[in-house]
Amino acid sequence: MSTESRKFDHIRICLKEKVESGVKSSFEDIKLVHRCLPQIDFRDIELEADFLGRKLSSPIVIAAMTGGHEKALKINANLAEAAENFGIAIGVGSQRAAIEDKSFEYTYKVVREKAPNAFVIANLGAVQFCRGYTVKEAKRAVDMIEADAIALHLNPLQEAVQKEGDLNFSCCLETIEELSSELSVPLIVKETGAGIAMEEAMLIEKAGASAIDIGGLGGTSFAAVESYRVKDSNIAKTFWDWGIPTAVSLIECASSVSIPLIATGGLRSGIDAARAIASGASLTGFALPLLKPAVRSYKDVVIKIEEISNELKIAMFLTGSRNIYELKTAGFVLTGATGEWLNERKLKLKKV
Ligand SMILES: Cc1cc2nc3c(=O)[nH]c(=O)nc-3n(C[C@H](O)[C@H](O)[C@H](O)COP(=O)(O)O)c2cc1C
């Protein structure tokens, strides 16, 4: 099957079917301490966030989703226009389709056209570099959309449950090292729904990556997506809930590395975003919640991002946080399985 039709399958399935994991992202285990005396004026709350040397208007990121199919054009255009309007970062979906066939470049380039000032993140799969991609392909992906950074995505789970999956992940760490030193833009290493443990986070940081996108369990499950594509196989269903919940993975990474972290995977409200920032994330990514709005219209994307932003602001108000820096220091209690995980793994949270 071509990369083009596979990418479209993913969008079609995500729009029609239940594709979220049965396991939650675990952000419900992070209880922010309510402040009945916030001692701030709600109107003074600011969402500005710093990321890799850039000032963004808010820590919300439109996570990588699409490109490489004619139907992706409108989705990317609506998302990009919203990113420009809000001054937030946006990732494109894997650019492999356009690396393989230049005629699909327009479905990605639209992001830079509609978002000339936004922080735009290119995207390629790490596994492709074990099959012959070199720095040249990574540079092409960056140049295609004049990207400010590139995300190298790790998706061993998705590849393992696919019929046509690429299973040679033996060179990913070397690829991170090479791209980190050869590219002129920062490299973000990103999981796609199964999370990143402390041990890998430390290897990724040591290899020179500039940031990590957790891509944890609790939201879109690519094993679930693949289970709808591979109807005669139970394997994808069996691995539907495989991975490290996003909040747990975030704490694993925050307690072990110093590079900035993006929390993506099952964030479904501005409260989740606030919990993620208080527990160590610099930015918070949303994919599936923005997909349906993006298929409908630019206006619907704006409504959804406004809703998440307002929820984030209210959570900041109720924790007495005037800005994102203060939110990073907001008090919280870790409960449930996440608290137990922290103890078992002897992790110590670093607070700023
Ligand atoms: C339709 C769809 C396509 C995606 N394609 C990509 C991709 O090409 N590259 C990538 O790094 N992540 C991809 N993702 C993963 C998201 O960026 C994100 O990590 C994941 O969906 C978890 O976030 P969510 O629970 O908010 O959807 C895709 C997600 C969706 C929903």
mmCIF file of C-alpha atoms and ligand atoms in Angstrom:
data_model
loop_
_atom_site.group_PDB
_atom_site.id
_atom_site.type_symbol
_atom_site.label_atom_id
_atom_site.label_comp_id
_atom_site.label_asym_id
_atom_site.label_seq_id
_atom_site.Cartn_x
_atom_site.Cartn_y
_atom_site.Cartn_z
ATOM 1 C CA MET A 1 0.000 0.000 0.000
ATOM 2 C CA SER A 2 1.327 3.484 -0.860
ATOM 3 C CA THR A 3 2.257 5.946 1.885
ATOM 4 C CA GLU A 4 -0.426 8.255 0.480
ATOM 5 C CA SER A 5 -3.319 5.806 0.915
ATOM 6 C CA ARG A 6 -2.053 4.667 4.331
ATOM 7 C CA LYS A 7 -1.984 8.264 5.601
ATOM 8 C CA PHE A 8 -5.482 8.840 4.306
ATOM 9 C CA ASP A 9 -6.684 5.618 5.950
ATOM 10 C CA HIS A 10 -5.447 6.984 9.286
ATOM 11 C CA ILE A 11 -7.455 10.184 8.911
ATOM 12 C CA ARG A 12 -10.579 8.326 7.735
ATOM 13 C CA ILE A 13 -10.377 5.879 10.654
ATOM 14 C CA CYS A 14 -9.685 8.590 13.245
ATOM 15 C CA LEU A 15 -12.734 10.522 12.046
ATOM 16 C CA LYS A 16 -15.087 7.530 12.018
ATOM 17 C CA GLU A 17 -14.022 5.035 14.661
ATOM 18 C CA LYS A 18 -13.203 4.903 18.354
ATOM 19 C CA VAL A 19 -9.420 5.136 18.290
ATOM 20 C CA GLU A 20 -8.555 6.228 21.816
ATOM 21 C CA SER A 21 -6.889 3.890 24.258
ATOM 22 C CA GLY A 22 -8.976 2.366 27.028
ATOM 23 C CA VAL A 23 -6.268 3.469 29.464
ATOM 24 C CA LYS A 24 -6.330 7.136 30.428
ATOM 25 C CA SER A 25 -3.403 9.524 30.073
ATOM 26 C CA SER A 26 -3.215 9.513 33.929
ATOM 27 C CA PHE A 27 -3.410 13.301 34.198
ATOM 28 C CA GLU A 28 -6.375 12.684 36.510
ATOM 29 C CA ASP A 29 -3.772 11.418 39.035
ATOM 30 C CA ILE A 30 -2.203 14.884 39.144
ATOM 31 C CA LYS A 31 -4.324 16.946 41.513
ATOM 32 C CA LEU A 32 -3.514 20.626 41.320
ATOM 33 C CA VAL A 33 -3.985 22.274 44.697
ATOM 34 C CA HIS A 34 -6.924 24.686 44.585
ATOM 35 C CA ARG A 35 -6.175 28.200 45.831
ATOM 36 C CA CYS A 36 -9.268 29.861 47.264
ATOM 37 C CA LEU A 37 -7.279 33.098 47.558
ATOM 38 C CA PRO A 38 -5.654 33.349 44.135
ATOM 39 C CA GLN A 39 -4.587 36.954 44.861
ATOM 40 C CA ILE A 40 -4.485 37.727 41.126
ATOM 41 C CA ASP A 41 -6.773 39.440 38.626
ATOM 42 C CA PHE A 42 -7.951 36.923 36.002
ATOM 43 C CA ARG A 43 -7.442 39.587 33.312
ATOM 44 C CA ASP A 44 -3.714 39.726 34.085
ATOM 45 C CA ILE A 45 -3.139 36.036 33.277
ATOM 46 C CA GLU A 46 -0.708 35.538 30.400
ATOM 47 C CA LEU A 47 -0.195 32.348 28.415
ATOM 48 C CA GLU A 48 3.120 33.232 26.712
ATOM 49 C CA ALA A 49 5.551 30.326 26.624
ATOM 50 C CA ASP A 50 9.235 29.969 25.689
ATOM 51 C CA PHE A 51 10.310 27.068 23.547
ATOM 52 C CA LEU A 52 13.731 26.474 21.968
ATOM 53 C CA GLY A 53 14.538 30.171 21.960
ATOM 54 C CA ARG A 54 11.178 31.300 20.582
ATOM 55 C CA LYS A 55 8.364 33.188 22.327
ATOM 56 C CA LEU A 56 4.994 31.578 21.629
ATOM 57 C CA SER A 57 1.641 33.128 22.542
ATOM 58 C CA SER A 58 0.553 29.987 24.330
ATOM 59 C CA PRO A 59 1.925 26.546 25.289
ATOM 60 C CA ILE A 60 -0.705 24.807 23.154
ATOM 61 C CA VAL A 61 0.723 22.962 20.118
ATOM 62 C CA ILE A 62 -1.217 21.574 17.191
ATOM 63 C CA ALA A 63 0.329 18.083 17.116
ATOM 64 C CA ALA A 64 1.517 16.354 13.934
ATOM 65 C CA MET A 65 -1.295 14.776 11.978
ATOM 66 C CA THR A 66 -1.396 14.990 8.266
ATOM 67 C CA GLY A 67 -0.191 15.761 4.761
ATOM 68 C CA GLY A 68 0.506 13.594 1.734
ATOM 69 C CA HIS A 69 -3.029 13.327 0.410
ATOM 70 C CA GLU A 70 -5.209 15.828 -1.411
ATOM 71 C CA LYS A 71 -7.751 15.706 1.430
ATOM 72 C CA ALA A 72 -5.017 16.740 3.874
ATOM 73 C CA LEU A 73 -4.733 20.117 2.178
ATOM 74 C CA LYS A 74 -7.841 21.613 3.756
ATOM 75 C CA ILE A 75 -7.093 20.091 7.177
ATOM 76 C CA ASN A 76 -3.554 21.506 7.202
ATOM 77 C CA ALA A 77 -4.744 24.875 5.857
ATOM 78 C CA ASN A 78 -7.374 25.250 8.620
ATOM 79 C CA LEU A 79 -4.944 24.173 11.350
ATOM 80 C CA ALA A 80 -2.172 26.446 10.048
ATOM 81 C CA GLU A 81 -4.414 29.499 9.790
ATOM 82 C CA ALA A 82 -5.397 28.932 13.417
ATOM 83 C CA ALA A 83 -1.739 28.487 14.459
ATOM 84 C CA GLU A 84 -0.915 31.820 12.821
ATOM 85 C CA ASN A 85 -3.893 33.548 14.403
ATOM 86 C CA PHE A 86 -3.093 32.280 17.912
ATOM 87 C CA GLY A 87 0.700 32.533 17.582
ATOM 88 C CA ILE A 88 1.109 28.883 18.544
ATOM 89 C CA ALA A 89 3.286 26.052 17.236
ATOM 90 C CA ILE A 90 2.102 23.515 14.692
ATOM 91 C CA GLY A 91 3.482 20.174 13.519
ATOM 92 C CA VAL A 92 2.819 18.598 10.138
ATOM 93 C CA GLY A 93 2.263 14.868 9.690
ATOM 94 C CA SER A 94 5.031 12.611 8.398
ATOM 95 C CA GLN A 95 6.484 14.085 5.210
ATOM 96 C CA ARG A 96 7.498 10.716 3.835
ATOM 97 C CA ALA A 97 4.743 10.862 1.198
ATOM 98 C CA ALA A 98 6.244 14.060 -0.260
ATOM 99 C CA ILE A 99 9.823 12.784 0.031
ATOM 100 C CA GLU A 100 8.723 9.804 -2.071
ATOM 101 C CA ASP A 101 6.558 11.827 -4.459
ATOM 102 C CA LYS A 102 7.192 15.548 -4.862
ATOM 103 C CA SER A 103 3.672 16.078 -6.200
ATOM 104 C CA PHE A 104 2.380 15.892 -2.583
ATOM 105 C CA GLU A 105 4.570 18.738 -1.329
ATOM 106 C CA TYR A 106 1.716 21.235 -1.697
ATOM 107 C CA THR A 107 -0.254 19.462 1.070
ATOM 108 C CA TYR A 108 2.551 20.356 3.537
ATOM 109 C CA LYS A 109 3.708 23.664 2.059
ATOM 110 C CA VAL A 110 0.225 25.065 2.705
ATOM 111 C CA VAL A 111 1.141 25.126 6.412
ATOM 112 C CA ARG A 112 3.936 27.659 5.880
ATOM 113 C CA GLU A 113 1.818 29.618 3.395
ATOM 114 C CA LYS A 114 -1.024 29.983 5.904
ATOM 115 C CA ALA A 115 1.248 30.375 8.927
ATOM 116 C CA PRO A 116 4.188 32.535 7.817
ATOM 117 C CA ASN A 117 5.137 33.479 11.403
ATOM 118 C CA ALA A 118 4.240 30.330 13.319
ATOM 119 C CA PHE A 119 6.722 27.892 14.847
ATOM 120 C CA VAL A 120 6.352 25.059 12.323
ATOM 121 C CA ILE A 121 7.644 21.554 13.035
ATOM 122 C CA ALA A 122 8.619 19.194 10.188
ATOM 123 C CA ASN A 123 8.144 15.443 10.677
ATOM 124 C CA LEU A 124 9.765 12.193 9.551
ATOM 125 C CA GLY A 125 9.792 8.664 10.951
ATOM 126 C CA ALA A 126 13.060 7.517 12.557
ATOM 127 C CA VAL A 127 12.635 4.056 11.046
ATOM 128 C CA GLN A 128 13.011 5.497 7.528
ATOM 129 C CA PHE A 129 16.635 6.312 8.407
ATOM 130 C CA CYS A 130 17.277 2.602 8.972
ATOM 131 C CA ARG A 131 16.003 2.034 5.417
ATOM 132 C CA GLY A 132 18.250 4.502 3.613
ATOM 133 C CA TYR A 133 17.155 8.048 4.472
ATOM 134 C CA THR A 134 20.063 10.364 5.268
ATOM 135 C CA VAL A 135 20.497 13.944 6.448
ATOM 136 C CA LYS A 136 19.545 14.919 2.894
ATOM 137 C CA GLU A 137 15.923 13.767 3.319
ATOM 138 C CA ALA A 138 15.691 15.475 6.705
ATOM 139 C CA LYS A 139 16.934 18.740 5.150
ATOM 140 C CA ARG A 140 14.392 18.375 2.349
ATOM 141 C CA ALA A 141 11.588 17.983 4.898
ATOM 142 C CA VAL A 142 12.756 21.104 6.759
ATOM 143 C CA ASP A 143 13.193 23.175 3.593
ATOM 144 C CA MET A 144 9.834 22.068 2.183
ATOM 145 C CA ILE A 145 7.964 24.015 4.849
ATOM 146 C CA GLU A 146 10.752 26.340 6.068
ATOM 147 C CA ALA A 147 10.446 24.552 9.381
ATOM 148 C CA ASP A 148 11.694 25.941 12.691
ATOM 149 C CA ALA A 149 12.370 22.436 14.036
ATOM 150 C CA ILE A 150 11.965 18.837 12.946
ATOM 151 C CA ALA A 151 10.297 16.011 14.851
ATOM 152 C CA LEU A 152 11.726 12.554 14.366
ATOM 153 C CA HIS A 153 8.906 10.228 15.275
ATOM 154 C CA LEU A 154 9.304 6.839 16.949
ATOM 155 C CA ASN A 155 6.449 4.414 16.261
ATOM 156 C CA PRO A 156 7.712 0.877 16.950
ATOM 157 C CA LEU A 157 4.289 -0.185 18.247
ATOM 158 C CA GLN A 158 2.475 0.950 15.124
ATOM 159 C CA GLU A 159 5.014 -0.673 12.819
ATOM 160 C CA ALA A 160 4.955 -3.933 14.803
ATOM 161 C CA VAL A 161 1.181 -4.390 14.550
ATOM 162 C CA GLN A 162 0.982 -3.454 10.843
ATOM 163 C CA LYS A 163 1.019 -6.031 8.087
ATOM 164 C CA GLU A 164 3.445 -3.950 6.049
ATOM 165 C CA GLY A 165 5.350 -2.496 9.033
ATOM 166 C CA ASP A 166 9.051 -1.588 9.051
ATOM 167 C CA LEU A 167 10.659 -3.506 11.863
ATOM 168 C CA ASN A 168 14.295 -2.501 11.702
ATOM 169 C CA PHE A 169 14.679 0.149 14.433
ATOM 170 C CA SER A 170 18.360 -0.642 14.978
ATOM 171 C CA CYS A 171 19.788 2.712 13.902
ATOM 172 C CA CYS A 172 17.448 5.222 15.584
ATOM 173 C CA LEU A 173 19.900 6.443 18.221
ATOM 174 C CA GLU A 174 22.660 6.992 15.636
ATOM 175 C CA THR A 175 20.112 8.870 13.520
ATOM 176 C CA ILE A 176 19.295 11.163 16.455
ATOM 177 C CA GLU A 177 23.025 11.820 16.931
ATOM 178 C CA GLU A 178 23.593 12.509 13.254
ATOM 179 C CA LEU A 179 20.555 14.731 12.696
ATOM 180 C CA SER A 180 21.212 16.666 15.916
ATOM 181 C CA SER A 181 24.687 17.590 14.758
ATOM 182 C CA GLU A 182 24.035 18.054 11.032
ATOM 183 C CA LEU A 183 20.753 19.968 10.887
ATOM 184 C CA SER A 184 20.525 23.721 11.262
ATOM 185 C CA VAL A 185 17.214 23.449 13.157
ATOM 186 C CA PRO A 186 16.541 21.782 16.519
ATOM 187 C CA LEU A 187 15.624 18.089 16.580
ATOM 188 C CA ILE A 188 12.599 16.989 18.613
ATOM 189 C CA VAL A 189 12.288 13.257 19.269
ATOM 190 C CA LYS A 190 8.629 12.299 19.427
ATOM 191 C CA GLU A 191 6.717 9.158 20.321
ATOM 192 C CA THR A 192 3.316 8.597 18.763
ATOM 193 C CA GLY A 193 1.150 7.224 21.543
ATOM 194 C CA ALA A 194 3.196 4.775 23.620
ATOM 195 C CA GLY A 195 5.304 7.224 25.644
ATOM 196 C CA ILE A 196 8.998 7.534 26.508
ATOM 197 C CA ALA A 197 10.635 6.060 29.605
ATOM 198 C CA MET A 198 13.400 7.701 31.644
ATOM 199 C CA GLU A 199 16.100 5.374 30.247
ATOM 200 C CA GLU A 200 15.340 6.309 26.627
ATOM 201 C CA ALA A 201 14.855 9.994 27.510
ATOM 202 C CA MET A 202 18.422 10.066 28.872
ATOM 203 C CA LEU A 203 19.789 8.373 25.723
ATOM 204 C CA ILE A 204 17.874 10.811 23.520
ATOM 205 C CA GLU A 205 19.219 13.811 25.447
ATOM 206 C CA LYS A 206 22.765 12.415 25.349
ATOM 207 C CA ALA A 207 22.480 11.858 21.598
ATOM 208 C CA GLY A 208 21.960 15.608 21.224
ATOM 209 C CA ALA A 209 18.203 16.071 20.698
ATOM 210 C CA SER A 210 16.932 19.551 21.584
ATOM 211 C CA ALA A 211 13.531 18.473 22.928
ATOM 212 C CA ILE A 212 11.302 15.456 23.541
ATOM 213 C CA ASP A 213 7.622 15.066 22.675
ATOM 214 C CA ILE A 214 6.322 12.427 25.099
ATOM 215 C CA GLY A 215 3.582 11.122 22.737
ATOM 216 C CA GLY A 216 2.212 9.011 25.572
ATOM 217 C CA LEU A 217 -0.603 6.533 26.052
ATOM 218 C CA GLY A 218 -4.093 7.784 26.833
ATOM 219 C CA GLY A 219 -5.248 9.378 23.609
ATOM 220 C CA THR A 220 -5.059 8.260 19.998
ATOM 221 C CA SER A 221 -3.816 4.679 19.901
ATOM 222 C CA PHE A 222 -2.104 3.689 16.683
ATOM 223 C CA ALA A 223 -2.576 0.034 17.569
ATOM 224 C CA ALA A 224 -6.302 0.850 17.609
ATOM 225 C CA VAL A 225 -6.068 2.668 14.274
ATOM 226 C CA GLU A 226 -4.212 -0.272 12.745
ATOM 227 C CA SER A 227 -6.760 -2.740 14.152
ATOM 228 C CA TYR A 228 -9.362 -1.184 11.845
ATOM 229 C CA ARG A 229 -7.002 -1.473 8.872
ATOM 230 C CA VAL A 230 -5.884 -5.054 9.526
ATOM 231 C CA LYS A 231 -9.303 -6.602 9.983
ATOM 232 C CA ASP A 232 -8.146 -10.213 9.997
ATOM 233 C CA SER A 233 -5.568 -9.714 12.742
ATOM 234 C CA ASN A 234 -6.079 -9.701 16.471
ATOM 235 C CA ILE A 235 -2.568 -8.507 17.178
ATOM 236 C CA ALA A 236 -3.299 -4.809 16.801
ATOM 237 C CA LYS A 237 -6.317 -5.178 19.134
ATOM 238 C CA THR A 238 -4.188 -6.999 21.704
ATOM 239 C CA PHE A 239 -1.775 -4.033 21.826
ATOM 240 C CA TRP A 240 -4.533 -1.370 21.815
ATOM 241 C CA ASP A 241 -3.559 -0.109 25.291
ATOM 242 C CA TRP A 242 0.196 -0.714 25.157
ATOM 243 C CA GLY A 243 2.502 1.978 26.430
ATOM 244 C CA ILE A 244 3.289 4.420 29.215
ATOM 245 C CA PRO A 245 0.489 6.835 30.116
ATOM 246 C CA THR A 246 1.394 10.395 29.160
ATOM 247 C CA ALA A 247 1.458 11.811 32.709
ATOM 248 C CA VAL A 248 3.658 8.940 33.890
ATOM 249 C CA SER A 249 5.997 9.306 30.905
ATOM 250 C CA LEU A 250 6.156 13.056 31.480
ATOM 251 C CA ILE A 251 7.255 12.518 35.080
ATOM 252 C CA GLU A 252 9.786 9.884 33.957
ATOM 253 C CA CYS A 253 11.295 12.364 31.496
ATOM 254 C CA ALA A 254 11.003 15.468 33.691
ATOM 255 C CA SER A 255 12.852 13.728 36.502
ATOM 256 C CA SER A 256 15.699 12.542 34.289
ATOM 257 C CA VAL A 257 16.475 15.099 31.544
ATOM 258 C CA SER A 258 16.854 18.870 31.248
ATOM 259 C CA ILE A 259 15.785 19.420 27.623
ATOM 260 C CA PRO A 260 12.280 20.878 27.085
ATOM 261 C CA LEU A 261 9.363 18.449 27.004
ATOM 262 C CA ILE A 262 6.159 18.548 25.000
ATOM 263 C CA ALA A 263 3.299 16.589 26.582
ATOM 264 C CA THR A 264 1.112 15.013 23.892
ATOM 265 C CA GLY A 265 -1.209 12.033 24.085
ATOM 266 C CA GLY A 266 -4.700 12.122 25.548
ATOM 267 C CA LEU A 267 -4.730 15.754 26.633
ATOM 268 C CA ARG A 268 -8.379 16.633 26.344
ATOM 269 C CA SER A 269 -8.793 19.959 28.122
ATOM 270 C CA GLY A 270 -6.993 23.028 29.355
ATOM 271 C CA ILE A 271 -6.937 21.413 32.822
ATOM 272 C CA ASP A 272 -4.856 18.560 31.367
ATOM 273 C CA ALA A 273 -2.558 21.189 29.837
ATOM 274 C CA ALA A 274 -2.208 22.912 33.238
ATOM 275 C CA ARG A 275 -1.451 19.578 34.957
ATOM 276 C CA ALA A 276 1.162 18.796 32.298
ATOM 277 C CA ILE A 277 2.894 22.170 32.691
ATOM 278 C CA ALA A 278 2.892 21.917 36.493
ATOM 279 C CA SER A 279 4.530 18.502 36.215
ATOM 280 C CA GLY A 280 7.289 19.532 33.822
ATOM 281 C CA ALA A 281 6.037 20.145 30.267
ATOM 282 C CA SER A 282 7.066 23.264 28.341
ATOM 283 C CA LEU A 283 4.354 22.789 25.718
ATOM 284 C CA THR A 284 1.179 20.709 25.462
ATOM 285 C CA GLY A 285 0.106 18.992 22.235
ATOM 286 C CA PHE A 286 -3.382 18.248 20.947
ATOM 287 C CA ALA A 287 -4.077 16.088 17.875
ATOM 288 C CA LEU A 288 -7.380 14.173 17.786
ATOM 289 C CA PRO A 289 -9.442 16.919 19.515
ATOM 290 C CA LEU A 290 -8.520 19.249 16.612
ATOM 291 C CA LEU A 291 -9.022 16.792 13.753
ATOM 292 C CA LYS A 292 -12.822 16.950 13.427
ATOM 293 C CA PRO A 293 -12.891 20.760 13.776
ATOM 294 C CA ALA A 294 -10.168 21.006 11.090
ATOM 295 C CA VAL A 295 -12.173 18.879 8.676
ATOM 296 C CA ARG A 296 -15.161 21.193 9.195
ATOM 297 C CA SER A 297 -13.661 24.697 9.083
ATOM 298 C CA TYR A 298 -11.027 27.147 10.254
ATOM 299 C CA LYS A 299 -13.649 28.718 12.527
ATOM 300 C CA ASP A 300 -14.270 25.419 14.297
ATOM 301 C CA VAL A 301 -10.533 25.012 14.977
ATOM 302 C CA VAL A 302 -10.512 28.513 16.486
ATOM 303 C CA ILE A 303 -13.491 27.676 18.725
ATOM 304 C CA LYS A 304 -11.768 24.505 20.007
ATOM 305 C CA ILE A 305 -8.431 26.225 20.692
ATOM 306 C CA GLU A 306 -10.238 29.100 22.439
ATOM 307 C CA GLU A 307 -12.041 26.584 24.642
ATOM 308 C CA ILE A 308 -8.786 24.841 25.630
ATOM 309 C CA SER A 309 -7.070 28.219 26.222
ATOM 310 C CA ASN A 310 -9.905 29.434 28.450
ATOM 311 C CA GLU A 311 -9.842 26.232 30.469
ATOM 312 C CA LEU A 312 -6.076 26.590 30.863
ATOM 313 C CA LYS A 313 -6.507 30.192 32.032
ATOM 314 C CA ILE A 314 -9.157 29.199 34.587
ATOM 315 C CA ALA A 315 -6.887 26.421 35.909
ATOM 316 C CA MET A 316 -4.113 29.020 36.178
ATOM 317 C CA PHE A 317 -6.439 31.399 38.010
ATOM 318 C CA LEU A 318 -7.464 28.664 40.462
ATOM 319 C CA THR A 319 -3.844 27.797 41.194
ATOM 320 C CA GLY A 320 -2.894 31.459 41.611
ATOM 321 C CA SER A 321 -0.617 31.373 38.555
ATOM 322 C CA ARG A 322 -0.247 34.664 36.684
ATOM 323 C CA ASN A 323 1.867 33.147 33.918
ATOM 324 C CA ILE A 324 3.266 29.851 32.643
ATOM 325 C CA TYR A 325 6.383 30.213 34.777
ATOM 326 C CA GLU A 326 4.237 30.462 37.939
ATOM 327 C CA LEU A 327 2.124 27.517 36.763
ATOM 328 C CA LYS A 328 5.319 25.440 36.561
ATOM 329 C CA THR A 329 5.721 25.997 40.310
ATOM 330 C CA ALA A 330 2.056 25.342 41.191
ATOM 331 C CA GLY A 331 1.512 22.770 43.914
ATOM 332 C CA PHE A 332 0.049 19.375 43.080
ATOM 333 C CA VAL A 333 -0.386 15.981 44.648
ATOM 334 C CA LEU A 334 0.375 12.782 42.761
ATOM 335 C CA THR A 335 -2.197 10.120 43.479
ATOM 336 C CA GLY A 336 -3.233 6.657 42.332
ATOM 337 C CA ALA A 337 -1.220 4.493 39.975
ATOM 338 C CA THR A 338 0.965 7.424 38.908
ATOM 339 C CA GLY A 339 2.056 8.023 42.496
ATOM 340 C CA GLU A 340 2.800 4.304 42.893
ATOM 341 C CA TRP A 341 4.774 4.259 39.630
ATOM 342 C CA LEU A 342 6.872 7.190 40.847
ATOM 343 C CA ASN A 343 7.703 5.346 44.061
ATOM 344 C CA GLU A 344 8.446 2.027 42.327
ATOM 345 C CA ARG A 345 10.809 3.700 39.878
ATOM 346 C CA LYS A 346 12.312 5.896 42.629
ATOM 347 C CA LEU A 347 11.767 9.047 40.577
ATOM 348 C CA LYS A 348 12.229 12.494 42.046
ATOM 349 C CA LEU A 349 10.349 15.335 40.393
ATOM 350 C CA LYS A 350 12.451 18.429 39.740
ATOM 351 C CA LYS A 351 10.358 21.556 40.199
ATOM 352 C CA VAL A 352 11.587 24.830 38.677
HETATM 353 C C1 LIG B 1 -4.800 11.231 12.228
HETATM 354 C C2 LIG B 1 -3.508 11.274 12.954
HETATM 355 C C3 LIG B 1 -2.325 11.201 12.258
HETATM 356 C C4 LIG B 1 -1.092 11.283 12.917
HETATM 357 N N1 LIG B 1 0.063 11.261 12.191
HETATM 358 C C5 LIG B 1 1.253 11.486 12.823
HETATM 359 C C6 LIG B 1 2.454 11.617 12.073
HETATM 360 O O1 LIG B 1 2.460 11.528 10.838
HETATM 361 N N2 LIG B 1 3.621 11.850 12.748
HETATM 362 C C7 LIG B 1 3.644 11.941 14.123
HETATM 363 O O2 LIG B 1 4.706 12.193 14.698
HETATM 364 N N3 LIG B 1 2.519 11.818 14.850
HETATM 365 C C8 LIG B 1 1.338 11.586 14.236
HETATM 366 N N4 LIG B 1 0.179 11.485 14.974
HETATM 367 C C9 LIG B 1 0.283 11.427 16.450
HETATM 368 C C10 LIG B 1 -0.046 12.745 17.127
HETATM 369 O O3 LIG B 1 0.871 13.746 16.778
HETATM 370 C C11 LIG B 1 -0.104 12.595 18.660
HETATM 371 O O4 LIG B 1 1.173 12.265 19.150
HETATM 372 C C12 LIG B 1 -1.082 11.495 19.096
HETATM 373 O O5 LIG B 1 -2.215 11.489 18.277
HETATM 374 C C13 LIG B 1 -1.541 11.692 20.528
HETATM 375 O O6 LIG B 1 -2.273 12.881 20.693
HETATM 376 P P1 LIG B 1 -3.886 12.910 20.814
HETATM 377 O O7 LIG B 1 -4.269 11.911 21.863
HETATM 378 O O8 LIG B 1 -4.223 14.326 21.180
HETATM 379 O O9 LIG B 1 -4.443 12.523 19.468
HETATM 380 C C14 LIG B 1 -1.065 11.414 14.327
HETATM 381 C C15 LIG B 1 -2.263 11.497 15.027
HETATM 382 C C16 LIG B 1 -3.474 11.434 14.380
HETATM 383 C C17 LIG B 1 -4.743 11.547 15.168
#
